[in-house]
């Protein structure tokens, strides 16, 4: 019995170590290997929402083949502190938690790093448990990757329209040009629909999308090209 208990403890300890090491090794591997599949895409394929196409579109491109204006546009639209923070925006998290305590839905406060972790590894349901996993994976990414890699992965896996993944596919679909040739206004239009690419379209912008595009362009000018340099 004593030998059995010792063996069980040893097995449990090894299992725990393996469980802790697995995400570290996975995140480290993806620092150098471009993912061919990610959880957000898998969720969409298994449970396709309305208007999801029979075939999705995606083409990976390195960051140097994405227009600097596009890189700045998503930072201006989604996370203006991206170059400075360590993955989590604690001021926004505190505000979101305060709102959630008042009975509102769990929402917001996600940095580009968190959005990348969510799209790459996790499921879309909103819960404190999932947000906790997201925070842990985000910190791992911030530790093992650099900012250009985080932005590169984000821009290559985020959904810009139903079944249109990554900025290269979106640029080709909506503007018939490669992502490296996007203008500042085109980049802002793409960034403008990211909160909900099923309700907002970069191809047929509503008045709200045009207003948001104008706001993003203004933020890009205020931040300036020096704000982000890979």
PDB file of N, CA and C in Angstrom, residues 168-207:
ATOM      1  N   UNK A 168      -4.261  39.836 -44.887  1.00  0.00           N
ATOM      2  CA  UNK A 168      -3.983  39.602 -46.312  1.00  0.00           C
ATOM      3  C   UNK A 168      -5.249  39.158 -47.035  1.00  0.00           C
ATOM      4  N   UNK A 169      -5.967  38.207 -46.467  1.00  0.00           N
ATOM      5  CA  UNK A 169      -7.217  37.748 -47.072  1.00  0.00           C
ATOM      6  C   UNK A 169      -8.234  38.883 -47.132  1.00  0.00           C
ATOM      7  N   UNK A 170      -8.309  39.689 -46.072  1.00  0.00           N
ATOM      8  CA  UNK A 170      -9.252  40.807 -46.041  1.00  0.00           C
ATOM      9  C   UNK A 170      -8.905  41.862 -47.082  1.00  0.00           C
ATOM     10  N   UNK A 171      -7.624  42.176 -47.208  1.00  0.00           N
ATOM     11  CA  UNK A 171      -7.185  43.174 -48.176  1.00  0.00           C
ATOM     12  C   UNK A 171      -7.492  42.725 -49.605  1.00  0.00           C
ATOM     13  N   UNK A 172      -7.243  41.463 -49.890  1.00  0.00           N
ATOM     14  CA  UNK A 172      -7.520  40.929 -51.222  1.00  0.00           C
ATOM     15  C   UNK A 172      -9.026  40.895 -51.491  1.00  0.00           C
ATOM     16  N   UNK A 173      -9.809  40.504 -50.479  1.00  0.00           N
ATOM     17  CA  UNK A 173     -11.256  40.373 -50.651  1.00  0.00           C
ATOM     18  C   UNK A 173     -11.943  41.719 -50.822  1.00  0.00           C
ATOM     19  N   UNK A 174     -11.530  42.710 -50.034  1.00  0.00           N
ATOM     20  CA  UNK A 174     -12.245  43.988 -50.019  1.00  0.00           C
ATOM     21  C   UNK A 174     -11.626  45.066 -50.916  1.00  0.00           C
ATOM     22  N   UNK A 175     -10.303  45.021 -51.102  1.00  0.00           N
ATOM     23  CA  UNK A 175      -9.634  46.087 -51.859  1.00  0.00           C
ATOM     24  C   UNK A 175      -8.829  45.570 -53.057  1.00  0.00           C
ATOM     25  N   UNK A 176      -8.790  44.242 -53.225  1.00  0.00           N
ATOM     26  CA  UNK A 176      -8.121  43.627 -54.376  1.00  0.00           C
ATOM     27  C   UNK A 176      -6.654  44.042 -54.490  1.00  0.00           C
ATOM     28  N   UNK A 177      -5.989  44.036 -53.366  1.00  0.00           N
ATOM     29  CA  UNK A 177      -4.572  44.374 -53.316  1.00  0.00           C
ATOM     30  C   UNK A 177      -3.937  43.667 -52.129  1.00  0.00           C
ATOM     31  N   UNK A 178      -2.615  43.477 -52.126  1.00  0.00           N
ATOM     32  CA  UNK A 178      -1.956  42.860 -50.970  1.00  0.00           C
ATOM     33  C   UNK A 178      -1.949  43.786 -49.764  1.00  0.00           C
ATOM     34  N   UNK A 179      -1.812  43.210 -48.595  1.00  0.00           N
ATOM     35  CA  UNK A 179      -1.857  43.982 -47.350  1.00  0.00           C
ATOM     36  C   UNK A 179      -0.741  45.010 -47.262  1.00  0.00           C
ATOM     37  N   UNK A 180       0.369  44.768 -47.928  1.00  0.00           N
ATOM     38  CA  UNK A 180       1.486  45.713 -47.857  1.00  0.00           C
ATOM     39  C   UNK A 180       1.194  47.006 -48.607  1.00  0.00           C
ATOM     40  N   UNK A 181       0.139  47.025 -49.436  1.00  0.00           N
ATOM     41  CA  UNK A 181      -0.194  48.221 -50.219  1.00  0.00           C
ATOM     42  C   UNK A 181      -1.436  48.947 -49.718  1.00  0.00           C
ATOM     43  N   UNK A 182      -1.924  48.569 -48.544  1.00  0.00           N
ATOM     44  CA  UNK A 182      -3.101  49.234 -47.978  1.00  0.00           C
ATOM     45  C   UNK A 182      -2.801  50.694 -47.672  1.00  0.00           C
ATOM     46  N   UNK A 183      -3.739  51.566 -47.998  1.00  0.00           N
ATOM     47  CA  UNK A 183      -3.610  52.974 -47.621  1.00  0.00           C
ATOM     48  C   UNK A 183      -4.037  53.145 -46.171  1.00  0.00           C
ATOM     49  N   UNK A 184      -3.788  54.331 -45.636  1.00  0.00           N
ATOM     50  CA  UNK A 184      -4.161  54.600 -44.244  1.00  0.00           C
ATOM     51  C   UNK A 184      -5.673  54.516 -44.047  1.00  0.00           C
ATOM     52  N   UNK A 185      -6.441  55.025 -45.005  1.00  0.00           N
ATOM     53  CA  UNK A 185      -7.902  54.985 -44.891  1.00  0.00           C
ATOM     54  C   UNK A 185      -8.420  53.564 -45.023  1.00  0.00           C
ATOM     55  N   UNK A 186      -7.867  52.785 -45.939  1.00  0.00           N
ATOM     56  CA  UNK A 186      -8.266  51.382 -46.080  1.00  0.00           C
ATOM     57  C   UNK A 186      -7.931  50.595 -44.824  1.00  0.00           C
ATOM     58  N   UNK A 187      -6.770  50.851 -44.252  1.00  0.00           N
ATOM     59  CA  UNK A 187      -6.382  50.190 -43.008  1.00  0.00           C
ATOM     60  C   UNK A 187      -7.352  50.537 -41.888  1.00  0.00           C
ATOM     61  N   UNK A 188      -7.725  51.805 -41.798  1.00  0.00           N
ATOM     62  CA  UNK A 188      -8.670  52.237 -40.766  1.00  0.00           C
ATOM     63  C   UNK A 188     -10.033  51.593 -40.964  1.00  0.00           C
ATOM     64  N   UNK A 189     -10.457  51.425 -42.204  1.00  0.00           N
ATOM     65  CA  UNK A 189     -11.737  50.760 -42.490  1.00  0.00           C
ATOM     66  C   UNK A 189     -11.724  49.317 -42.020  1.00  0.00           C
ATOM     67  N   UNK A 190     -10.611  48.633 -42.248  1.00  0.00           N
ATOM     68  CA  UNK A 190     -10.503  47.253 -41.769  1.00  0.00           C
ATOM     69  C   UNK A 190     -10.523  47.198 -40.248  1.00  0.00           C
ATOM     70  N   UNK A 191      -9.771  48.076 -39.621  1.00  0.00           N
ATOM     71  CA  UNK A 191      -9.734  48.107 -38.152  1.00  0.00           C
ATOM     72  C   UNK A 191     -11.092  48.480 -37.569  1.00  0.00           C
ATOM     73  N   UNK A 192     -11.855  49.271 -38.296  1.00  0.00           N
ATOM     74  CA  UNK A 192     -13.140  49.766 -37.790  1.00  0.00           C
ATOM     75  C   UNK A 192     -14.152  48.654 -37.570  1.00  0.00           C
ATOM     76  N   UNK A 193     -14.050  47.558 -38.325  1.00  0.00           N
ATOM     77  CA  UNK A 193     -15.061  46.502 -38.218  1.00  0.00           C
ATOM     78  C   UNK A 193     -14.689  45.416 -37.211  1.00  0.00           C
ATOM     79  N   UNK A 194     -13.495  45.480 -36.641  1.00  0.00           N
ATOM     80  CA  UNK A 194     -13.023  44.395 -35.775  1.00  0.00           C
ATOM     81  C   UNK A 194     -13.905  44.114 -34.554  1.00  0.00           C
ATOM     82  N   UNK A 195     -14.553  45.113 -33.964  1.00  0.00           N
ATOM     83  CA  UNK A 195     -15.404  44.749 -32.818  1.00  0.00           C
ATOM     84  C   UNK A 195     -16.486  43.733 -33.177  1.00  0.00           C
ATOM     85  N   UNK A 196     -16.995  43.780 -34.411  1.00  0.00           N
ATOM     86  CA  UNK A 196     -18.023  42.818 -34.825  1.00  0.00           C
ATOM     87  C   UNK A 196     -18.102  42.771 -36.356  1.00  0.00           C
ATOM     88  N   UNK A 197     -17.266  41.949 -36.994  1.00  0.00           N
ATOM     89  CA  UNK A 197     -17.251  41.893 -38.455  1.00  0.00           C
ATOM     90  C   UNK A 197     -18.478  41.226 -39.065  1.00  0.00           C
ATOM     91  N   UNK A 198     -19.429  40.770 -38.238  1.00  0.00           N
ATOM     92  CA  UNK A 198     -20.672  40.218 -38.758  1.00  0.00           C
ATOM     93  C   UNK A 198     -21.760  41.292 -38.833  1.00  0.00           C
ATOM     94  N   UNK A 199     -21.617  42.325 -38.058  1.00  0.00           N
ATOM     95  CA  UNK A 199     -22.572  43.437 -38.107  1.00  0.00           C
ATOM     96  C   UNK A 199     -22.026  44.627 -38.888  1.00  0.00           C
ATOM     97  N   UNK A 200     -20.716  44.703 -39.015  1.00  0.00           N
ATOM     98  CA  UNK A 200     -20.088  45.807 -39.721  1.00  0.00           C
ATOM     99  C   UNK A 200     -19.276  45.280 -40.892  1.00  0.00           C
ATOM    100  N   UNK A 201     -19.280  46.014 -41.985  1.00  0.00           N
ATOM    101  CA  UNK A 201     -18.602  45.559 -43.193  1.00  0.00           C
ATOM    102  C   UNK A 201     -17.613  46.602 -43.687  1.00  0.00           C
ATOM    103  N   UNK A 202     -16.384  46.150 -43.975  1.00  0.00           N
ATOM    104  CA  UNK A 202     -15.392  47.044 -44.583  1.00  0.00           C
ATOM    105  C   UNK A 202     -15.660  47.210 -46.068  1.00  0.00           C
ATOM    106  N   UNK A 203     -16.337  46.248 -46.670  1.00  0.00           N
ATOM    107  CA  UNK A 203     -16.629  46.305 -48.107  1.00  0.00           C
ATOM    108  C   UNK A 203     -17.786  47.266 -48.408  1.00  0.00           C
ATOM    109  N   UNK A 204     -18.813  47.229 -47.559  1.00  0.00           N
ATOM    110  CA  UNK A 204     -19.971  48.110 -47.701  1.00  0.00           C
ATOM    111  C   UNK A 204     -20.175  48.851 -46.381  1.00  0.00           C
ATOM    112  N   UNK A 205     -19.349  49.846 -46.122  1.00  0.00           N
ATOM    113  CA  UNK A 205     -19.379  50.516 -44.813  1.00  0.00           C
ATOM    114  C   UNK A 205     -20.695  51.264 -44.568  1.00  0.00           C
ATOM    115  N   UNK A 206     -21.224  51.097 -43.376  1.00  0.00           N
ATOM    116  CA  UNK A 206     -22.372  51.892 -42.947  1.00  0.00           C
ATOM    117  C   UNK A 206     -21.885  53.269 -42.519  1.00  0.00           C
ATOM    118  N   UNK A 207     -22.811  54.149 -42.203  1.00  0.00           N
ATOM    119  CA  UNK A 207     -22.416  55.480 -41.731  1.00  0.00           C
ATOM    120  C   UNK A 207     -21.623  55.368 -40.434  1.00  0.00           C
TER     121      UNK A 207
END
